[in-house]
Coordinates of C-alpha atoms in Angstrom, one line a residue:
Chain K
X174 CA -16.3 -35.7 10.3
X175 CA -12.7 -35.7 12.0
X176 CA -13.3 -39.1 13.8
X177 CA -14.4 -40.3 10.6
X178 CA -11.4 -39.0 8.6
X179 CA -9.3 -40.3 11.7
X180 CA -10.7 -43.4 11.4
X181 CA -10.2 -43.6 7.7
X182 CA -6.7 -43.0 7.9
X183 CA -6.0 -45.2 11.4
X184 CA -7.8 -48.1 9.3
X185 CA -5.7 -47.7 6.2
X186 CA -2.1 -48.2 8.1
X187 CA -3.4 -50.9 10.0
X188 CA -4.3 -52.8 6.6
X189 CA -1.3 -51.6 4.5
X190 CA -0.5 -54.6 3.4
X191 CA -4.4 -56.0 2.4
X192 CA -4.4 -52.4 1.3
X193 CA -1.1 -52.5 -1.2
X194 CA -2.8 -55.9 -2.3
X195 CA -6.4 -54.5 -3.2
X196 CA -4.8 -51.5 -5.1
X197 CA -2.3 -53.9 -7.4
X198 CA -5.6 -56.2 -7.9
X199 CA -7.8 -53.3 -8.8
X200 CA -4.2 -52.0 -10.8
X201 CA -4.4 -54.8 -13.0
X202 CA -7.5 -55.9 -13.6
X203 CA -8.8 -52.6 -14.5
X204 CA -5.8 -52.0 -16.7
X205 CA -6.5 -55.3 -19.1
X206 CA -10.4 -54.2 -18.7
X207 CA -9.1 -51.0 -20.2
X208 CA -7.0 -52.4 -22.8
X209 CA -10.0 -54.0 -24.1
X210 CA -12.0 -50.8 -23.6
X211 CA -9.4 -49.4 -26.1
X212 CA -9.2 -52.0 -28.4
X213 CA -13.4 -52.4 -29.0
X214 CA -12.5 -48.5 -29.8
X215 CA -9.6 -49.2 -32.3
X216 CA -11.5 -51.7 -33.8
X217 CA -14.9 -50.0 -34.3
X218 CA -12.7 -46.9 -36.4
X219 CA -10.8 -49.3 -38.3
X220 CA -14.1 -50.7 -39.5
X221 CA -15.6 -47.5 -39.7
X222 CA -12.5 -46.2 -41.9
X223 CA -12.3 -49.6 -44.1
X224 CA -16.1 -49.8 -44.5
X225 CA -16.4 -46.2 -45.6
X226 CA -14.3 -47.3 -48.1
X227 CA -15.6 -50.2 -49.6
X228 CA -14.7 -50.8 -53.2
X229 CA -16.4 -53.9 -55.0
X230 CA -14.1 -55.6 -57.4
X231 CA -16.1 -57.5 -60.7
X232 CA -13.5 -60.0 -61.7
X233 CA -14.2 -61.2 -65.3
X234 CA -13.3 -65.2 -66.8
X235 CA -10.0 -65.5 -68.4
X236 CA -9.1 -68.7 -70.6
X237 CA -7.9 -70.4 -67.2
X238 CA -10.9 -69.8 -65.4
X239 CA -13.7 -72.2 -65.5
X240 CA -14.2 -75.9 -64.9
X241 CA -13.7 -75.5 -61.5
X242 CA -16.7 -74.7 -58.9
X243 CA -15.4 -71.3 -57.6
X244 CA -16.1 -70.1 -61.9
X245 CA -19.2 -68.0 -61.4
X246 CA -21.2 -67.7 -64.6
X247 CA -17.7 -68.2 -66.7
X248 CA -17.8 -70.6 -69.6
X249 CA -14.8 -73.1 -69.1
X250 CA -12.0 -72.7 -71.1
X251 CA -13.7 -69.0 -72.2
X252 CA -12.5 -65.2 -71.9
X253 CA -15.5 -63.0 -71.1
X254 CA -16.3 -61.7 -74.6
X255 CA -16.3 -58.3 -75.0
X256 CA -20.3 -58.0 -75.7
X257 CA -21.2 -59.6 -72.4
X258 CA -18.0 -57.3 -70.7
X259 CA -20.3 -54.5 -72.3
X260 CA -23.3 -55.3 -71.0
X261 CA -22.0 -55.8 -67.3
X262 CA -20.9 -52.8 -67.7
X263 CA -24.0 -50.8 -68.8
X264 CA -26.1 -53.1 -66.2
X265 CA -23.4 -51.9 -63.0
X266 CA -23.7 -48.3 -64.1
X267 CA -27.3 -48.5 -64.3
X268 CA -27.7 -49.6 -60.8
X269 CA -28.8 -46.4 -58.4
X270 CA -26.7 -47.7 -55.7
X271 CA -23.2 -47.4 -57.7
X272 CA -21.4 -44.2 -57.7
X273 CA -18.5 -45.1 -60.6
X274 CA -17.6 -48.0 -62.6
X275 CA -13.7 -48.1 -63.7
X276 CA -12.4 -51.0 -66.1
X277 CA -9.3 -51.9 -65.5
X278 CA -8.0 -54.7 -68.0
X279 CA -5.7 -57.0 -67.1
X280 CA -2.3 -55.5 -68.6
X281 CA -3.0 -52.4 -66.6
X282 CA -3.4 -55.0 -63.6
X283 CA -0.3 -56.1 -64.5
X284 CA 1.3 -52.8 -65.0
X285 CA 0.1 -52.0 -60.8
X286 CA 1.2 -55.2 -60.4
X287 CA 5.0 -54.9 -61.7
X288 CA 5.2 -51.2 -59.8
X289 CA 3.9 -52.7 -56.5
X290 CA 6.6 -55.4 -56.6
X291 CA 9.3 -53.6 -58.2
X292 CA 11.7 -55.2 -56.1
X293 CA 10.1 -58.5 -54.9
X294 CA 10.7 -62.0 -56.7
X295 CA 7.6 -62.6 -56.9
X296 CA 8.0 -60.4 -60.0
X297 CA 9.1 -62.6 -62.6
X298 CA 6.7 -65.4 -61.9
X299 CA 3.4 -63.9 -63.4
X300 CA 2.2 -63.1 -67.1
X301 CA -0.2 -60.9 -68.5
X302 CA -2.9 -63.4 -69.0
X303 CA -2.8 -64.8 -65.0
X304 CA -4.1 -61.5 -64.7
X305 CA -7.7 -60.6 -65.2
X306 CA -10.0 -58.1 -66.2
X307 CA -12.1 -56.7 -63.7
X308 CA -14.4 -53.5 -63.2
X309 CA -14.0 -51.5 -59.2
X310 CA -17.1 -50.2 -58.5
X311 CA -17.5 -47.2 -55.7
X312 CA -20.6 -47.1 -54.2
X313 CA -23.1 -44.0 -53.5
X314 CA -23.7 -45.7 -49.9
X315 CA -21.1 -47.7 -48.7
X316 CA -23.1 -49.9 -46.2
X317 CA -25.6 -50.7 -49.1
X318 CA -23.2 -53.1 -50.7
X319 CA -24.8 -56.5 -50.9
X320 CA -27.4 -55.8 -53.4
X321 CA -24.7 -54.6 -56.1
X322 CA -22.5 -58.0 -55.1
X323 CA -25.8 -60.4 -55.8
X324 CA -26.5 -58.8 -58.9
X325 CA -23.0 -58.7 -60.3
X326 CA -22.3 -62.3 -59.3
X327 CA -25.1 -63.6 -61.4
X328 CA -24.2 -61.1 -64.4
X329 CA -22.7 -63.3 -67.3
X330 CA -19.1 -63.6 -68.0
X331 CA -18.3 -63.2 -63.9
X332 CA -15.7 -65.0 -62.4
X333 CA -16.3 -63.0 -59.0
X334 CA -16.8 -60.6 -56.9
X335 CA -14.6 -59.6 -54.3
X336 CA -16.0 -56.8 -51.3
X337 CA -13.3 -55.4 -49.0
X338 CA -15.6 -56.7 -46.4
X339 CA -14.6 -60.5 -47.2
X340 CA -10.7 -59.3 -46.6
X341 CA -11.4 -57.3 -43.3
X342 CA -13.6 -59.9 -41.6
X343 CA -11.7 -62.4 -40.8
X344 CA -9.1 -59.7 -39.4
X345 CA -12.1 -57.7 -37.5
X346 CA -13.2 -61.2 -35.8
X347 CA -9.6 -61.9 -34.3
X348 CA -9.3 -58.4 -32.8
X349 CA -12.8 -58.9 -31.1
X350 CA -11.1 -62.5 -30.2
X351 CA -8.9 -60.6 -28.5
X352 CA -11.0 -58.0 -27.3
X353 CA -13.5 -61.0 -25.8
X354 CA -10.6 -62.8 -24.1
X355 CA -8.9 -59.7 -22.3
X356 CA -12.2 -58.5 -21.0
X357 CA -13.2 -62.4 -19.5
X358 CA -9.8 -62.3 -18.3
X359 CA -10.3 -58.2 -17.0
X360 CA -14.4 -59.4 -15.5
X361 CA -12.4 -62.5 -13.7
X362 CA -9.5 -60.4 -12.0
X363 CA -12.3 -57.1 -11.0
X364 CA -14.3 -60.1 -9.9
X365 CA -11.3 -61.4 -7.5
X366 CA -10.7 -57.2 -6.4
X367 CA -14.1 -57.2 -4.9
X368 CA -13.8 -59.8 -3.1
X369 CA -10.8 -58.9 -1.6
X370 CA -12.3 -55.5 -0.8
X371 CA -15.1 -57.6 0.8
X372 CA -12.7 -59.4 2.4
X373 CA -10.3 -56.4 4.0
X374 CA -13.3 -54.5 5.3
X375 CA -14.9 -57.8 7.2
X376 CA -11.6 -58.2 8.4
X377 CA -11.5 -54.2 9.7
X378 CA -15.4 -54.7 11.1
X379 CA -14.1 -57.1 13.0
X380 CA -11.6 -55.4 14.5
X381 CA -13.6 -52.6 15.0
X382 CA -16.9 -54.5 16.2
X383 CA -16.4 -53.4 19.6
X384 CA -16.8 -49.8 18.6
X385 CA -19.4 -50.4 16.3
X386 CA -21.9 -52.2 18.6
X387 CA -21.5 -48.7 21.1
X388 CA -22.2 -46.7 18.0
X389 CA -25.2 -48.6 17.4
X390 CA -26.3 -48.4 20.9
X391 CA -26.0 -44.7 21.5
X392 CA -28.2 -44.3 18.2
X393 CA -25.1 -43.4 15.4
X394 CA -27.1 -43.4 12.2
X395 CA -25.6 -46.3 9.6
X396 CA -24.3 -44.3 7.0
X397 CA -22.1 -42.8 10.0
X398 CA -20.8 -46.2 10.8
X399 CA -20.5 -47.2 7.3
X400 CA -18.6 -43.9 6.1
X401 CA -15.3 -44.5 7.2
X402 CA -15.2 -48.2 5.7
X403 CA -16.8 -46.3 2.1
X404 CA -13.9 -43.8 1.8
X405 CA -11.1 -46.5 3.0
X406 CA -12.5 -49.2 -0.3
X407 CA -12.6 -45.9 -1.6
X408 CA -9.3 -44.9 -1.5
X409 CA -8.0 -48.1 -3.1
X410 CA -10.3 -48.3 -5.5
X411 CA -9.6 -44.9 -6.5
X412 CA -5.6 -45.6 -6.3
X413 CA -6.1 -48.7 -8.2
X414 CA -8.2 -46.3 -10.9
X415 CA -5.2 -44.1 -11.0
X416 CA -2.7 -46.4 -11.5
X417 CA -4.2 -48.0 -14.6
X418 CA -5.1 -44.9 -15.9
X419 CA -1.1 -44.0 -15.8
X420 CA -0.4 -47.6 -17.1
X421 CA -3.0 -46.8 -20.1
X422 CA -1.6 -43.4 -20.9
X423 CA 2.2 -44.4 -20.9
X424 CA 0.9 -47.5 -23.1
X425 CA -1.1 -45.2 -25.5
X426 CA 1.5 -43.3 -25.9
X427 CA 4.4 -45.6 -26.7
X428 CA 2.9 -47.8 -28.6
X429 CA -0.1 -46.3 -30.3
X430 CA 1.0 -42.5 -30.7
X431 CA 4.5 -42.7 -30.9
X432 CA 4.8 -46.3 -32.7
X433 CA 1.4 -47.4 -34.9
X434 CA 0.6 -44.1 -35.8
X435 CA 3.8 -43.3 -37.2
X436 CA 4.5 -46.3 -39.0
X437 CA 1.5 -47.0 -40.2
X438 CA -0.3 -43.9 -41.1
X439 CA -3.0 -45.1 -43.9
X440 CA -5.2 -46.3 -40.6
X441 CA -7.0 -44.5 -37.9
X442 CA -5.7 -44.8 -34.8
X443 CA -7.1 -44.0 -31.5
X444 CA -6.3 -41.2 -29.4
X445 CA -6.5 -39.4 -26.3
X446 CA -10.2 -38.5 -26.7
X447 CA -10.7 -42.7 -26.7
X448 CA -8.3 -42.8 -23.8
X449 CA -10.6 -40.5 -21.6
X450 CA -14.0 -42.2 -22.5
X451 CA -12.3 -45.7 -21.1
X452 CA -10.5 -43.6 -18.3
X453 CA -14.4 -42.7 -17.3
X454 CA -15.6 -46.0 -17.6
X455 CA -12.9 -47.1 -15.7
X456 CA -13.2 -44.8 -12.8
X457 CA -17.2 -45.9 -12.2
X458 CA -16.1 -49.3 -12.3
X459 CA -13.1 -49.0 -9.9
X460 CA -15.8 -47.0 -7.6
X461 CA -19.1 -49.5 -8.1
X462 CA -16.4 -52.2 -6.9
X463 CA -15.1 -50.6 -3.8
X464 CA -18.7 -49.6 -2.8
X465 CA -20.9 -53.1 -3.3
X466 CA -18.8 -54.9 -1.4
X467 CA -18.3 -52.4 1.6
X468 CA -21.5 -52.3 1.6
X469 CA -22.1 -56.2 1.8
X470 CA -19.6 -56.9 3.8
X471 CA -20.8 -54.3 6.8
X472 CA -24.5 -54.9 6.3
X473 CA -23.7 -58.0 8.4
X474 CA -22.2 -55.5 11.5
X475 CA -25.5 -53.3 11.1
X476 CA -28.1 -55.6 11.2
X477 CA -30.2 -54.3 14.1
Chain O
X253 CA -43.6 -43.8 28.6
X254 CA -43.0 -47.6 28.1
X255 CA -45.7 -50.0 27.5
X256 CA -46.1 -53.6 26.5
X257 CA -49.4 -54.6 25.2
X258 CA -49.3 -58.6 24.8
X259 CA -46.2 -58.8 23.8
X260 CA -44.9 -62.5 23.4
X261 CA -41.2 -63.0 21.8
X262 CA -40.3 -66.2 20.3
X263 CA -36.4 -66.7 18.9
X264 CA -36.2 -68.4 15.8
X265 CA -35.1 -72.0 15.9
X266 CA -36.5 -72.2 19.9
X267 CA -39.5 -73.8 20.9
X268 CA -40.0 -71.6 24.3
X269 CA -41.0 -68.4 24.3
X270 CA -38.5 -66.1 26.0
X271 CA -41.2 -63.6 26.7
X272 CA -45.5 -65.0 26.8
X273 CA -47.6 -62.1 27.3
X274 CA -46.7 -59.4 28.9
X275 CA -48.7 -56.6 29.8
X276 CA -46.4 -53.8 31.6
X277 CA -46.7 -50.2 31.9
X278 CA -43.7 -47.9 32.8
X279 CA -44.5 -44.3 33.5
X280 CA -43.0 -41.5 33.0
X281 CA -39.7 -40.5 35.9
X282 CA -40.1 -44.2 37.4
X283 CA -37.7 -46.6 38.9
X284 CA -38.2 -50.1 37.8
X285 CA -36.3 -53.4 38.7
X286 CA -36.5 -56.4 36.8
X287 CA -36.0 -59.5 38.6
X288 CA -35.9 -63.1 37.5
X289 CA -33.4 -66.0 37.2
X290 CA -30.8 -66.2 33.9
X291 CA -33.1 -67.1 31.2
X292 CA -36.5 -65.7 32.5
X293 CA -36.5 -63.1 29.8
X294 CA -34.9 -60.1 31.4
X295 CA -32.6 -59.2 28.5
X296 CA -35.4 -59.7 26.2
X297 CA -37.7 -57.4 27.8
X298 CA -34.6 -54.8 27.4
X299 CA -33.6 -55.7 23.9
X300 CA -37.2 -55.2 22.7
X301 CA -37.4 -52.1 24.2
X302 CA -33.9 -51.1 22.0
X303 CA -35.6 -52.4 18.9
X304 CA -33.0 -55.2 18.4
X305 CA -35.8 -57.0 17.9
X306 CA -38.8 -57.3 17.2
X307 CA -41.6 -59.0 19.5
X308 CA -43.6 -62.4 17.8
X309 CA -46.4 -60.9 18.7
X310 CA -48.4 -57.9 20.3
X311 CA -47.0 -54.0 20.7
X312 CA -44.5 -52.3 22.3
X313 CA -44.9 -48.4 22.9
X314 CA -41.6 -46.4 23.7
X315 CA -41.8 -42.0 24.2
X316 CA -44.5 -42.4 22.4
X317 CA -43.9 -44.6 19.5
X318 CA -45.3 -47.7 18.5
X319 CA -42.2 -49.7 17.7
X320 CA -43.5 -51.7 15.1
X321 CA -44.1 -48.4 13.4
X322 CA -40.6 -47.6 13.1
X323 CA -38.8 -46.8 9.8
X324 CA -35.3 -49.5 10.1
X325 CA -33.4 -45.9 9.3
X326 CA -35.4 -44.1 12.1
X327 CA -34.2 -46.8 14.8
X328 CA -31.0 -44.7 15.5
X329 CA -33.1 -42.0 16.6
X330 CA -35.1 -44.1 18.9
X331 CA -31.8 -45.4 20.7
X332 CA -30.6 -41.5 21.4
X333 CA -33.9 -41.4 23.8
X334 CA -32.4 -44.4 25.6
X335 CA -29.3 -45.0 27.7
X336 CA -27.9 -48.3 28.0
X337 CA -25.4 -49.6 30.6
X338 CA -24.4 -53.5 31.1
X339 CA -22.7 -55.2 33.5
X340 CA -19.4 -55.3 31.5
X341 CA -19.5 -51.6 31.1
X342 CA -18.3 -52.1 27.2
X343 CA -16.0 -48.7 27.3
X344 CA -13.3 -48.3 24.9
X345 CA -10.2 -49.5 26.4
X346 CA -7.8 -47.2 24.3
X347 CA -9.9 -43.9 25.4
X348 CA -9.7 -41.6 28.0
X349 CA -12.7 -41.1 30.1
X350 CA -13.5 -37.9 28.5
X351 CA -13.1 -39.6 24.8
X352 CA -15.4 -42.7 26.3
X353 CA -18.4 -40.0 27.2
X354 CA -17.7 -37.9 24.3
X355 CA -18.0 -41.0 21.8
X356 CA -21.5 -41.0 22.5
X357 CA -22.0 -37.3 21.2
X358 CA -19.4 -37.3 18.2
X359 CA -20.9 -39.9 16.4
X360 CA -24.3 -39.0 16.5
X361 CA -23.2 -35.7 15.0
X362 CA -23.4 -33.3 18.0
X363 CA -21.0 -30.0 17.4
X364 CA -18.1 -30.1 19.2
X365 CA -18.5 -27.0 21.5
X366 CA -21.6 -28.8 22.7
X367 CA -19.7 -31.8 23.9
X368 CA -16.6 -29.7 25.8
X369 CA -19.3 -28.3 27.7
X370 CA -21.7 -31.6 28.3
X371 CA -19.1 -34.4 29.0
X372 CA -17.8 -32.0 32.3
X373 CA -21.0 -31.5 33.7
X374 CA -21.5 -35.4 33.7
X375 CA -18.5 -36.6 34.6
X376 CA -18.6 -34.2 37.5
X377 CA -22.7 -35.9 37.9
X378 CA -21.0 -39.0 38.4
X379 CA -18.3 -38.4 40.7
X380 CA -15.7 -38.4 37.9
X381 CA -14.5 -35.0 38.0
X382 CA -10.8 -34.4 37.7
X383 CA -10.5 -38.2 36.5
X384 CA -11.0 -36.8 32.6
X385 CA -7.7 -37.7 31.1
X386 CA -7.5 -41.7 32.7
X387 CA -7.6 -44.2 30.8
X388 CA -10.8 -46.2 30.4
X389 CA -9.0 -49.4 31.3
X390 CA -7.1 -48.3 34.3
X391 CA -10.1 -47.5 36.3
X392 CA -11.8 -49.7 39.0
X393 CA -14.6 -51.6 38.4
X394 CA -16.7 -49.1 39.9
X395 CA -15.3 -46.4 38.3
X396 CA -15.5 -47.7 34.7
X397 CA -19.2 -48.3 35.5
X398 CA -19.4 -44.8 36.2
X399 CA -18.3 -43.7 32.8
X400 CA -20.4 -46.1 31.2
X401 CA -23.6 -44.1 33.1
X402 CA -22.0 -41.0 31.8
X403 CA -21.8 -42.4 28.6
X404 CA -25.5 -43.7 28.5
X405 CA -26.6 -40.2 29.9
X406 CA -25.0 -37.6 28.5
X407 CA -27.2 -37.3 25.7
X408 CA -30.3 -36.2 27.6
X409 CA -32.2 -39.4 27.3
X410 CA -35.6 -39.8 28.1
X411 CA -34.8 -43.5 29.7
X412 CA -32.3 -45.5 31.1
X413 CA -31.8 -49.2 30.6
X414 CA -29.4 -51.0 33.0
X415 CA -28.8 -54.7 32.2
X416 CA -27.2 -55.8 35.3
X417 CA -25.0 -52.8 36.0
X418 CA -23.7 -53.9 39.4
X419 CA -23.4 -57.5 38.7
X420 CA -19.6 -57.5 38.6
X421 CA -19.0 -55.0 41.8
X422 CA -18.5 -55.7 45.6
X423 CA -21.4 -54.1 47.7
X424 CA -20.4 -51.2 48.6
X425 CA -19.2 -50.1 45.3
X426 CA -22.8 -51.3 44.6
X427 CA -24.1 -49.0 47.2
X428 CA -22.7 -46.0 45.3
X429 CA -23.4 -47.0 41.9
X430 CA -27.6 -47.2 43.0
X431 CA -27.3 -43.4 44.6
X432 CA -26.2 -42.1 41.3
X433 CA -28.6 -44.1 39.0
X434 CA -31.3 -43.0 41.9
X435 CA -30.0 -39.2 41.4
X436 CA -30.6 -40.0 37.3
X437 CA -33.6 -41.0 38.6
X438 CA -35.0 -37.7 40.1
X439 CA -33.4 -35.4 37.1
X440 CA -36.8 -37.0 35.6
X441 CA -35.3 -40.3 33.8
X442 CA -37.3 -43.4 33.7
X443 CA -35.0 -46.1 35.0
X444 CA -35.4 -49.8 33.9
X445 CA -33.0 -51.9 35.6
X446 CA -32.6 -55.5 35.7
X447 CA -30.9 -57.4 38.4
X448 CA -30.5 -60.6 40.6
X449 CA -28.6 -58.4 43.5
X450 CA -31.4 -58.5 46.4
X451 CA -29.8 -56.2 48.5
X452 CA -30.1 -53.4 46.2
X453 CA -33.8 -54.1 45.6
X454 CA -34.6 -54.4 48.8
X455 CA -32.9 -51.4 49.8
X456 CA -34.3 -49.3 47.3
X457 CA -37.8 -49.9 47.8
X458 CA -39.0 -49.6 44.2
X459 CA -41.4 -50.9 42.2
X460 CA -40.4 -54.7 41.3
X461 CA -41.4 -56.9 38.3
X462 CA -40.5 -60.2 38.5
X463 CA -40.3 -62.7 35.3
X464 CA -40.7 -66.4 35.6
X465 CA -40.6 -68.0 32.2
X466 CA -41.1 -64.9 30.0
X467 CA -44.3 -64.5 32.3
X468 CA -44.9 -61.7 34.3
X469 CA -45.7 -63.2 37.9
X470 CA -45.6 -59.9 40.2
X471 CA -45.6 -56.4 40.1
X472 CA -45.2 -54.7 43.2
X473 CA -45.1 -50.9 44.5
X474 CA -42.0 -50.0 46.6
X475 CA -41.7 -53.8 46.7
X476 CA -38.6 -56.4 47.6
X477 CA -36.6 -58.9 45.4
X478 CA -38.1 -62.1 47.4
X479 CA -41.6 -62.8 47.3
X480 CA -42.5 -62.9 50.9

């Protein structure tokens, strides 16, 4: 166990520099593979916060709606009339899957509309009748929203109907964009670390194949031979671990904790709990990487 | 406690056997030389009996195992029953003698007080004693040859192979380096050594097999290095 240790040690000095440059590699490419780690996390509890909350929104025709191929079942030129408004309503709340149906006309719209941009422009450049009547419709199951959408959207006297689903979506698909192109980028970079980890330890078999072919001689079992080159990929890998689990933490918390969460508080933000799931993952990563391709690299000086 | 039963080794990629045939039998506390010009399958005969590699054809028998038996993992095991010394002795140069015979024990796991009271006894065996803190490379020829036997033997094994092991010394450091592989000899070690140095067979007076083309061609009792 000392010579191995010994070993270790002597091997690690003699490669500082390949050493240094394995750690950095493994630094930064597990770092962006944990930034994406973190962001599939953010991502899922956004849409598991948003989708819990899905609203549907019935919008009904106004005398501007119509005419046009985006009009739903609206006559052109014709305001929902207030027997068909009726009956959409009585049809919605007879549904099973809808938990409440709230009318909101279109001078209350207008009203939410006027305190929402009290102090915008944008104020003065709306009437009453742009706005329209619509019914907001919670539903007893969130996920089961598609049935209520088909039905409403064929209900007479619909303009539309809007699901917070169509909103999020397109916002969801950019932050898995993201999320796709960090990992490639995070797969390419680990995929450069173990080969310079394949690379290092060749280099150190060589050096070392002197002592290596004696060992095998006077009968030293492999995983003797093979330990001290395990724990030296080991030892970088692990630093390499470390240092992008710093980088994650002091990112986390300056940016997510002390920054996002403060400023904007209606969403849920990860935390340290998702910080220590990608820290995990991380850390068998970092250690599959060191391992495979010591392994590789000193099947070659083992062969008998 | 060697045999080989028709053993015939081809190398990949060659046409020519290195080795067509052979039927040997080494017993037990023998002293055998190998003879044969470069190329007549010498080295073979000792590598197969290492396990480096495996023969074409036929079975090798070694303390009792049939080679072709054994487990890859279990071939270390098989190489602690045999010592092994060449003719360019292959000691650590940055070691002392002690740390050259001790390597042998460290890393097949032997306990530490075990080797502080081994490595004397056979460096003192081979006529090292009082030499323990030299340097591996500032020895003589005959010297380094020395610790290379006390290296191959210090783990009690049941054989010794010896590929040549006075091929790069003058004859009288020759002379000395047979009387200690001939007192390994008689502490009940089967010796297998191969050689092209005549004088040391024929002063010897062992049994001789001689290899012409991977074939065996003689074996001989207490026999000489020519064929007259």
């Amino acid at each position: 166990m000392r010579h191995t240790l010994s070993e270790t040690w002597l091997s690690l000095r003699r490669n500082v520099s390949m050493t240094i440059s394995v750690v950095v590699t493994m630094w930064v490419s597990l770092s962006l593979f944990g930034i994406s780690l973190l962001m599939m996390q953010q991502v899922n509890m956004m849409k598991g916060y948003w989708y819990d909350k899905i609203e549907i929104t019935v919008y009904l025709c106004t005398t501007l709606s119509g005419g046009s191929t985006q009009a739903g079942t609206c006559e052109p030129g014709q305001e929902t009339t207030d027997a068909q408004r009726q009956l959409i309503q009585q049809q919605l709340e007879a549904n099973p899957d809808v938990y409440s149906v709230i009318y909101e006309s279109k001078e209350q719209a207008f009203a939410e509309f006027q305190q929402t941009y009290k102090n915008s422009p944008i104020l003065g450049t709306l009437t009453v009748d742009q706005m329209q009547d619509s019914f907001r419709i919670k539903l007893v199951d969130p996920q089961n929203y598609q049935g209520v959408v088909s039905r409403a959207q064929t209900m007479q006297g619909v303009q539309s109907v809007q699901d917070l689903r169509q909103v999020l979506d397109p916002l969801f698909s950019v932050l898995n964009g993201l999320r796709w192109g960090t990992m490639i980028l995070a797969v390419l970079l680990l995929l450069a670390a173990a080969l310079q980890i394949g690379n290092t330890i060749r280099l150190t078999a060589f050096t070392r194949r002197r002592e290596i072919g004696i060992m095998r001689l006077v009968g030293a079992s492999n995983s003797y031979i093979t330990l001290p080159f395990l724990l030296e990929s080991l030892v970088a890998g692990i630093l390499g671990v470390a240092a992008a689990a710093a980088t994650l933490a002091v990112a986390l918390q300056f940016l997510v904790i002390d920054r996002a969460q403060v400023s904007i508080k209606s969403l849920a933000w990860i935390g340290w709990h998702e910080f220590f799931f990608a820290i995990l993952v991380l850390g068998v990563v970092g250690v599959i990487l060191a391992v495979i391709p010591t392994l590789i690299a000193t099947r070659r000086y083992l062969r008998v | 406690m060697i045999t080989f039963d028709d053993v015939s080794k081809v190398y990949p990629g060659q046409k020519k056997a290195a080795l067509r045939h052979v039927n040997i039998s080494i017993d037990k506390g023998e002293f055998v030389f190998l003879v044969g010009a470069s190329g007549s399958g010498k080295s073979t005969f000792m590598r197969l009996i290492l396990r480096e590699y495996r023969p074409t054809s036929g079975r090798i028998y070694v303390a009792g195992k049939d080679l072709s038996q054994i487990r890859q993992w279990k071939v270390p095991d098989l190489r602690r029953q045999i010592g092994t010394v060449f003719q360019d002795f292959r000691l650590l140069p940055g070691k002392t003698v002690f740390e050259n015979v001790a390597f042998a024990l460290q890393v097949t796991g032997r306990p530490m007080a075990e080797i502080r009271r081994t490595v004397p006894e056979v460096l003192e065996l081979v006529g090292l004693k009082g030499r323990e803190t030299r340097m591996a490379d500032e020895l003589s020829g005959g010297e380094q040859q020395r610790v290379a036997i006390a290296r191959a033997f210090v783990g009690k094994p049941k054989i010794l192979l010896a590929d040549e092991p006075t091929g790069n010394l003058d004859p009288n450091t020759s002379v000395g380096i047979m009387k200690l592989l001939d007192r390994i000899n008689r502490r009940n070690t089967t010796v297998v050594m191969a050689t092209h140095d005549a004088t040391v067979v024929d002063q010897m007076r062992r049994r001789v097999i001689e290899l012409i083309d991977g074939q065996v061609v003689r074996d001989q009792k207490k026999g000489v290095y020519g064929t007259d």
